[in-house]
């Protein structure tokens, strides 16, 4: 009987260690969708016009990791989103003929697949010059973009660039399954 209790204690200890290890792994695996400008302000000229550094101030308070996405919500009759290739284009508010990418739907999720500095501006040059722009740095290893649904546009096309809110959406299910397995061993 004592040997039986010792064995179940070992199983419980192993299950606890496994649970902590998986939790630590999953904590970094879940991606975040950041609403550009915050939930209230979003991507809007009026907010940018109040303070020229509004969006850069917002971006400085965001921890962006690969696998995350930036959600641009705006009035697409007056705004768009351009991703620029260089800091020089960004600083000068240059609207190139071929930006890295362009979004125009008014509800665009930009998936961040690799570490580096990203440059975003409003496609209306006057808006960019008055503060509707920001630069943001992402950290982490390369993360492949999730597959697009059938019929969805490819990169560089101007339809809704939707991105998932989590790269590893099965995290809660996996965690629950491991917890159930661990409790099963304990009750044996």
XYZ file of C-alpha atoms in Angstrom:
188
model
C 0.000 0.000 0.000
C 2.847 2.416 0.842
C 4.502 1.596 -2.483
C 1.233 2.435 -4.230
C 1.097 5.867 -2.569
C 4.735 6.559 -3.442
C 4.028 5.733 -7.112
C 0.986 8.001 -7.280
C 3.041 10.809 -5.714
C 5.618 10.427 -8.485
C 2.869 10.540 -11.104
C 1.389 13.642 -9.500
C 4.791 15.332 -9.433
C 5.441 14.463 -13.106
C 1.987 15.712 -14.081
C 2.580 19.002 -12.251
C 5.965 19.490 -13.943
C 4.424 18.703 -17.341
C 1.568 21.125 -16.699
C 3.957 23.953 -15.769
C 6.146 23.259 -18.822
C 3.198 23.205 -21.226
C 1.718 26.352 -19.650
C 5.015 28.184 -20.104
C 5.192 27.069 -23.734
C 1.616 28.051 -24.484
C 1.974 31.466 -22.857
C 4.318 32.521 -25.660
C 2.395 30.659 -28.367
C -0.844 32.609 -28.157
C -0.853 35.627 -30.440
C -2.490 38.970 -29.744
C -4.470 41.226 -32.048
C -3.688 44.888 -31.325
C -6.248 47.520 -32.378
C -4.179 50.329 -33.877
C -4.711 53.510 -31.857
C -6.556 51.611 -29.131
C -10.159 50.438 -28.850
C -11.549 53.991 -28.720
C -9.308 55.978 -31.067
C -8.589 53.425 -33.808
C -7.100 54.614 -37.150
C -8.634 58.076 -37.460
C -7.413 61.450 -38.710
C -9.140 63.393 -35.927
C -7.117 61.645 -33.243
C -3.887 61.987 -35.178
C -4.636 65.678 -35.751
C -4.862 66.304 -31.993
C -1.258 65.286 -31.426
C 1.258 64.593 -34.192
C 2.880 61.781 -32.218
C -0.383 60.050 -31.189
C 0.200 56.794 -33.130
C 3.915 56.584 -32.356
C 3.077 57.114 -28.671
C 0.538 54.286 -28.942
C 3.056 52.001 -30.697
C 5.701 52.590 -28.012
C 3.330 51.038 -25.471
C 2.661 47.911 -27.554
C 4.742 44.761 -27.241
C 4.509 43.293 -30.737
C 5.653 39.725 -31.318
C 5.738 37.559 -34.386
C 2.392 35.847 -34.795
C 0.518 38.925 -33.540
C -1.586 41.095 -35.808
C -2.391 44.790 -36.040
C -6.057 45.601 -36.617
C -6.675 48.834 -38.514
C -10.282 50.050 -38.184
C -11.107 53.211 -40.127
C -13.409 54.989 -42.570
C -12.262 53.619 -45.929
C -13.828 56.541 -47.821
C -11.105 58.833 -46.460
C -8.300 56.553 -45.244
C -6.232 53.528 -46.179
C -3.178 51.806 -44.737
C 0.176 51.543 -46.480
C 3.139 49.538 -45.269
C 6.369 51.185 -46.400
C 9.759 49.602 -46.963
C 12.098 52.261 -45.604
C 12.436 54.761 -42.812
C 13.148 57.456 -45.430
C 9.748 56.875 -47.101
C 8.115 56.898 -43.676
C 9.794 60.117 -42.512
C 8.969 61.919 -45.769
C 5.409 60.506 -45.893
C 6.180 59.293 -49.398
C 3.340 57.347 -50.970
C 5.200 54.949 -53.280
C 3.616 53.465 -56.397
C 4.310 50.010 -55.004
C 4.246 49.944 -51.190
C 5.148 46.755 -49.340
C 1.396 46.278 -48.923
C -1.828 48.270 -49.009
C -5.146 47.798 -47.224
C -8.384 49.608 -48.071
C -11.373 47.813 -46.511
C -11.599 49.767 -43.251
C -11.242 46.641 -41.114
C -7.838 45.194 -41.940
C -5.773 42.781 -39.853
C -2.061 42.833 -40.676
C -0.333 39.588 -39.677
C 3.209 40.023 -38.316
C 5.275 37.068 -39.524
C 8.841 38.189 -38.841
C 10.864 40.318 -36.458
C 11.887 43.779 -37.561
C 10.706 47.351 -37.894
C 7.421 48.047 -39.654
C 6.394 51.405 -41.122
C 2.702 52.268 -41.574
C 1.092 55.447 -42.915
C -2.312 56.619 -44.076
C -2.447 56.580 -47.873
C -3.702 60.174 -47.885
C -0.439 62.197 -47.881
C -1.897 65.154 -45.955
C -3.016 62.799 -43.175
C 0.421 61.205 -42.952
C 2.093 64.616 -42.730
C -0.210 65.521 -39.842
C 0.582 62.430 -37.788
C -1.400 59.497 -39.158
C 1.630 57.220 -39.219
C 3.690 55.074 -36.894
C 6.657 52.767 -36.774
C 6.660 49.636 -34.632
C 9.179 46.892 -33.923
C 8.326 43.199 -33.673
C 10.405 40.567 -31.905
C 10.467 36.790 -32.164
C 11.154 34.030 -34.636
C 9.560 33.768 -38.062
C 5.943 32.596 -37.970
C 4.315 31.478 -41.199
C 1.116 33.300 -41.995
C -1.955 31.147 -41.472
C -3.472 29.741 -44.660
C -5.983 32.003 -46.346
C -9.518 30.739 -46.797
C -10.443 29.484 -50.255
C -11.201 32.464 -52.485
C -9.350 34.918 -50.255
C -6.961 37.347 -51.946
C -3.220 36.809 -51.913
C -0.577 39.187 -50.573
C -0.652 42.632 -52.133
C -4.325 42.424 -53.046
C -6.662 44.938 -51.493
C -9.410 42.872 -49.929
C -9.810 42.098 -46.255
C -6.462 40.824 -44.923
C -7.920 38.879 -42.018
C -5.673 37.246 -39.475
C -6.548 34.937 -36.629
C -6.474 36.217 -33.086
C -4.369 33.235 -32.022
C -1.702 31.210 -33.792
C -2.298 28.206 -31.534
C -6.030 28.226 -30.921
C -6.007 24.727 -29.409
C -4.086 25.872 -26.330
C -7.009 25.777 -23.875
C -8.149 22.361 -25.137
C -4.641 20.917 -24.888
C -4.186 22.315 -21.405
C -7.529 20.917 -20.261
C -6.731 17.503 -21.769
C -3.382 17.348 -19.970
C -5.030 18.346 -16.709
C -7.650 15.615 -17.095
C -4.963 13.022 -17.856
C -2.980 14.096 -14.799
C -6.008 13.830 -12.505
C -6.816 10.399 -13.943
C -3.370 9.132 -12.929
C -3.741 10.605 -9.455
C -7.053 8.831 -8.852
C -5.660 5.443 -9.953
